[in-house]
């Protein structure tokens, strides 16, 4: 069965410091991974997906199949990055397209 | 509509009551999902619709949970004989196509069973 692990419940960093939010996964097939973000009093929204290899709001994430990881990184944290971040793993088969989410990491950027 | 709309935003139910939660997805979105998010946890999959067809209900925790999307647009999640462990935020999400993981989430319904 697929599983997503986010080992840190809370991560506090100072403004301008680098950020790394950890995500590890377990999946027997070819993984497709995502980061979703929820800002205070807002809805959960897609931040980025690994297949796009894009940088959104300065964040990047690289899929490392050897380490089964998909860590989210940003070189210089901003106060507006404070939010709840969820790593998610897609699974498809038998007509379903569900996401398995981790428990989330709360990022707090200290001014 | 402009986004995914869920109602009610908050629902308090006495144990044993039946509840119905509504989701109005983005017009034209083929895929619709329901997730349950308990306090301090990530969202957990409940069920998936492709248009009006419920293709996956493997995440529904018991036969007290039932979902429908009869005309391929609005969906209702019904919970019968609610129990305290049903207390959670119920999230609805829709996406444009099949296999499109770029979900648009609703604000959720927070269900509290007392």
CSV table of C-alpha atoms in Angstrom, one decimal:
chain,number,residue,atom,x,y,z
A,1,UNK,CA,0.0,0.0,0.0
A,2,UNK,CA,1.2,3.5,-0.7
A,3,UNK,CA,2.3,5.7,2.2
A,4,UNK,CA,3.5,9.3,2.5
A,5,UNK,CA,5.6,10.4,5.5
A,6,UNK,CA,6.3,13.9,6.6
A,7,UNK,CA,8.5,13.6,9.6
A,8,UNK,CA,8.2,17.1,10.9
A,9,UNK,CA,4.9,18.4,12.3
A,10,UNK,CA,6.3,21.9,12.8
A,11,UNK,CA,9.3,23.6,11.2
A,12,UNK,CA,10.3,27.1,12.3
A,13,UNK,CA,12.9,29.1,10.3
A,14,UNK,CA,14.0,32.7,10.3
A,15,UNK,CA,13.1,35.0,7.3
A,16,UNK,CA,15.9,34.7,4.7
A,17,UNK,CA,17.0,31.3,5.9
A,18,UNK,CA,16.8,28.2,3.6
A,19,UNK,CA,13.8,25.9,4.0
A,20,UNK,CA,13.5,22.2,3.4
A,21,UNK,CA,10.3,20.3,4.1
A,22,UNK,CA,10.8,16.6,4.1
A,23,UNK,CA,8.6,14.0,2.3
A,24,UNK,CA,9.3,10.3,1.9
A,25,UNK,CA,7.0,7.9,0.2
A,26,UNK,CA,6.4,4.2,-0.2
A,27,UNK,CA,4.9,3.0,-3.5
A,28,UNK,CA,5.4,0.0,-5.7
A,29,UNK,CA,4.6,1.6,-9.0
A,30,UNK,CA,6.0,4.7,-10.8
A,31,UNK,CA,5.3,7.6,-8.4
A,32,UNK,CA,3.7,10.9,-9.2
A,33,UNK,CA,4.1,13.4,-6.4
A,34,UNK,CA,2.7,16.7,-5.4
A,35,UNK,CA,3.0,19.4,-2.8
A,36,UNK,CA,-0.2,21.1,-1.7
A,37,UNK,CA,-0.3,24.2,0.6
A,38,UNK,CA,-2.9,25.7,2.9
A,39,UNK,CA,-2.4,29.3,4.0
A,40,UNK,CA,-4.2,30.6,7.0
A,41,UNK,CA,-8.0,30.7,6.4
A,42,UNK,CA,-7.6,29.6,2.8
A,43,UNK,CA,-8.4,26.4,0.9
A,44,UNK,CA,-5.9,23.7,0.2
A,45,UNK,CA,-4.3,24.4,-3.1
A,46,UNK,CA,-1.8,22.8,-5.4
A,47,UNK,CA,1.7,24.2,-5.1
A,48,UNK,CA,3.7,22.1,-7.5
A,49,UNK,CA,3.9,18.7,-9.1
A,50,UNK,CA,7.1,16.8,-9.8
A,51,UNK,CA,6.4,16.1,-13.5
A,52,UNK,CA,6.3,19.8,-14.3
A,53,UNK,CA,9.8,20.3,-12.8
A,54,UNK,CA,8.7,23.9,-12.1
A,55,UNK,CA,9.5,26.5,-9.5
A,56,UNK,CA,6.5,28.1,-7.8
A,57,UNK,CA,6.9,31.0,-5.4
A,58,UNK,CA,10.6,30.1,-5.3
A,59,UNK,CA,9.9,26.5,-4.2
A,60,UNK,CA,11.3,23.5,-6.0
A,61,UNK,CA,11.1,19.8,-5.3
A,62,UNK,CA,13.1,17.0,-6.8
A,63,UNK,CA,11.9,13.4,-7.0
A,64,UNK,CA,14.7,11.1,-5.7
A,65,UNK,CA,13.6,7.5,-6.5
A,66,UNK,CA,16.7,6.0,-4.8
A,67,UNK,CA,15.8,7.6,-1.5
A,68,UNK,CA,12.1,7.6,-2.2
A,69,UNK,CA,11.9,11.3,-1.3
A,70,UNK,CA,10.3,14.4,-2.6
A,71,UNK,CA,11.6,17.2,-0.4
A,72,UNK,CA,10.4,20.8,-0.9
A,73,UNK,CA,13.0,23.5,-0.8
A,74,UNK,CA,13.3,27.2,-1.0
A,75,UNK,CA,16.6,29.1,-0.6
A,76,UNK,CA,15.3,32.1,1.2
A,77,UNK,CA,12.1,31.9,3.3
A,78,UNK,CA,9.6,34.7,3.3
A,79,UNK,CA,7.0,35.5,6.0
A,80,UNK,CA,4.2,34.8,3.5
A,81,UNK,CA,5.5,31.2,3.2
A,82,UNK,CA,4.1,30.4,6.6
A,83,UNK,CA,1.4,27.8,6.0
A,84,UNK,CA,0.6,24.1,6.2
A,85,UNK,CA,2.3,22.0,3.6
A,86,UNK,CA,1.1,18.5,2.5
A,87,UNK,CA,3.0,16.1,0.3
A,88,UNK,CA,0.8,13.8,-1.7
A,89,UNK,CA,1.2,10.7,-3.8
A,90,UNK,CA,-1.0,9.8,-6.7
A,91,UNK,CA,-2.2,6.3,-7.4
A,92,UNK,CA,-4.3,5.2,-10.3
A,93,UNK,CA,-5.7,1.9,-11.2
A,94,UNK,CA,-9.1,0.3,-11.6
A,95,UNK,CA,-10.6,3.6,-12.6
A,96,UNK,CA,-9.5,5.6,-9.5
A,97,UNK,CA,-7.3,8.6,-9.3
A,98,UNK,CA,-6.9,9.3,-5.6
A,99,UNK,CA,-4.2,11.1,-3.7
A,100,UNK,CA,-2.6,9.8,-0.5
A,101,UNK,CA,-1.6,12.7,1.7
A,102,UNK,CA,1.0,13.0,4.4
A,103,UNK,CA,0.1,14.4,7.8
A,104,UNK,CA,1.5,17.8,6.9
A,105,UNK,CA,4.2,20.1,8.1
A,106,UNK,CA,3.4,23.5,9.5
A,107,UNK,CA,6.0,26.0,8.4
A,108,UNK,CA,6.5,29.1,10.5
A,109,UNK,CA,8.7,31.8,9.2
A,110,UNK,CA,10.0,34.1,12.0
A,111,UNK,CA,10.4,37.7,11.0
B,1,UNK,CA,-19.1,28.6,-10.6
B,2,UNK,CA,-15.8,30.3,-9.8
B,3,UNK,CA,-14.7,27.6,-7.3
B,4,UNK,CA,-15.8,24.5,-5.4
B,5,UNK,CA,-18.6,25.4,-3.0
B,6,UNK,CA,-19.5,23.3,0.0
B,7,UNK,CA,-22.4,23.6,2.4
B,8,UNK,CA,-22.9,23.8,5.2
B,9,UNK,CA,-19.6,25.2,6.5
B,10,UNK,CA,-20.2,23.9,10.0
B,11,UNK,CA,-22.5,21.1,11.1
B,12,UNK,CA,-23.2,19.9,14.7
B,13,UNK,CA,-25.0,16.7,14.9
B,14,UNK,CA,-26.2,14.6,17.8
B,15,UNK,CA,-24.9,11.1,17.9
B,16,UNK,CA,-27.2,8.9,15.9
B,17,UNK,CA,-28.4,11.7,13.6
B,18,UNK,CA,-28.2,11.5,9.8
B,19,UNK,CA,-26.3,14.3,8.0
B,20,UNK,CA,-26.0,15.4,4.3
B,21,UNK,CA,-23.1,17.4,3.1
B,22,UNK,CA,-23.3,19.2,-0.3
B,23,UNK,CA,-20.6,19.9,-2.9
B,24,UNK,CA,-21.0,22.1,-5.9
B,25,UNK,CA,-17.9,21.6,-8.1
B,26,UNK,CA,-16.6,23.8,-10.8
B,27,UNK,CA,-18.9,23.7,-13.8
B,28,UNK,CA,-17.6,21.2,-16.4
B,29,UNK,CA,-15.2,19.4,-14.1
B,30,UNK,CA,-15.4,15.7,-14.8
B,31,UNK,CA,-13.7,14.4,-11.6
B,32,UNK,CA,-15.0,14.9,-8.1
B,33,UNK,CA,-13.5,13.6,-4.9
B,34,UNK,CA,-14.5,13.5,-1.2
B,35,UNK,CA,-11.8,13.5,1.5
B,36,UNK,CA,-12.0,13.3,5.2
B,37,UNK,CA,-9.6,15.3,7.3
B,38,UNK,CA,-9.4,14.5,11.1
B,39,UNK,CA,-7.7,17.0,13.4
B,40,UNK,CA,-4.0,17.0,13.0
B,41,UNK,CA,-4.1,14.6,10.0
B,42,UNK,CA,-3.8,15.0,6.2
B,43,UNK,CA,-6.9,14.5,4.0
B,44,UNK,CA,-7.9,10.8,3.6
B,45,UNK,CA,-9.6,9.6,0.4
B,46,UNK,CA,-13.2,8.6,0.7
B,47,UNK,CA,-14.7,8.3,-2.8
B,48,UNK,CA,-14.3,9.4,-6.5
B,49,UNK,CA,-16.8,10.2,-9.2
B,50,UNK,CA,-16.2,10.5,-12.9
B,51,UNK,CA,-19.2,12.4,-14.1
B,52,UNK,CA,-22.1,10.6,-12.4
B,53,UNK,CA,-20.4,7.3,-12.0
B,54,UNK,CA,-18.9,6.4,-8.7
B,55,UNK,CA,-15.8,4.6,-9.8
B,56,UNK,CA,-14.1,4.2,-6.4
B,57,UNK,CA,-15.6,4.1,-3.0
B,58,UNK,CA,-12.9,2.1,-1.3
B,59,UNK,CA,-12.2,4.9,1.2
B,60,UNK,CA,-15.7,5.0,2.7
B,61,UNK,CA,-15.1,3.8,6.3
B,62,UNK,CA,-18.4,2.0,6.8
B,63,UNK,CA,-21.8,1.4,5.1
B,64,UNK,CA,-23.1,4.4,7.1
B,65,UNK,CA,-21.3,6.6,4.5
B,66,UNK,CA,-23.0,7.1,1.1
B,67,UNK,CA,-22.2,9.5,-1.7
B,68,UNK,CA,-24.0,10.3,-4.9
B,69,UNK,CA,-23.6,12.6,-7.9
B,70,UNK,CA,-26.8,11.8,-9.9
B,71,UNK,CA,-26.4,14.4,-12.7
B,72,UNK,CA,-22.7,14.6,-12.9
B,73,UNK,CA,-22.5,17.9,-11.2
B,74,UNK,CA,-23.6,18.5,-7.5
B,75,UNK,CA,-22.6,15.7,-5.1
B,76,UNK,CA,-23.9,14.8,-1.7
B,77,UNK,CA,-22.1,12.9,1.0
B,78,UNK,CA,-24.5,11.3,3.5
B,79,UNK,CA,-23.6,9.9,6.8
B,80,UNK,CA,-26.2,7.9,8.6
B,81,UNK,CA,-26.3,7.3,12.4
B,82,UNK,CA,-23.4,9.6,13.0
B,83,UNK,CA,-20.8,8.6,15.6
B,84,UNK,CA,-18.2,10.7,17.5
B,85,UNK,CA,-15.4,9.3,15.3
B,86,UNK,CA,-17.1,10.8,12.3
B,87,UNK,CA,-16.1,14.3,13.6
B,88,UNK,CA,-13.8,15.8,11.0
B,89,UNK,CA,-13.6,18.2,8.1
B,90,UNK,CA,-15.0,16.8,4.9
B,91,UNK,CA,-13.4,18.2,1.8
B,92,UNK,CA,-14.7,18.1,-1.7
B,93,UNK,CA,-12.4,18.6,-4.7
B,94,UNK,CA,-12.9,18.6,-8.4
B,95,UNK,CA,-10.6,18.5,-11.4
B,96,UNK,CA,-11.1,19.2,-15.1
B,97,UNK,CA,-10.3,15.8,-16.5
B,98,UNK,CA,-9.7,12.2,-15.8
B,99,UNK,CA,-6.4,11.6,-14.1
B,100,UNK,CA,-6.0,15.3,-13.5
B,101,UNK,CA,-4.4,15.7,-10.0
B,102,UNK,CA,-4.5,19.4,-10.0
B,103,UNK,CA,-7.5,19.4,-7.7
B,104,UNK,CA,-9.5,22.5,-6.8
B,105,UNK,CA,-10.6,22.1,-3.2
B,106,UNK,CA,-13.7,23.5,-1.5
B,107,UNK,CA,-13.5,25.1,2.0
B,108,UNK,CA,-14.8,22.0,3.6
B,109,UNK,CA,-17.6,21.2,6.0
B,110,UNK,CA,-16.6,20.8,9.6
B,111,UNK,CA,-18.7,18.1,11.2
B,112,UNK,CA,-18.9,17.8,15.0
B,113,UNK,CA,-20.8,14.9,16.5
B,114,UNK,CA,-21.8,15.4,20.1
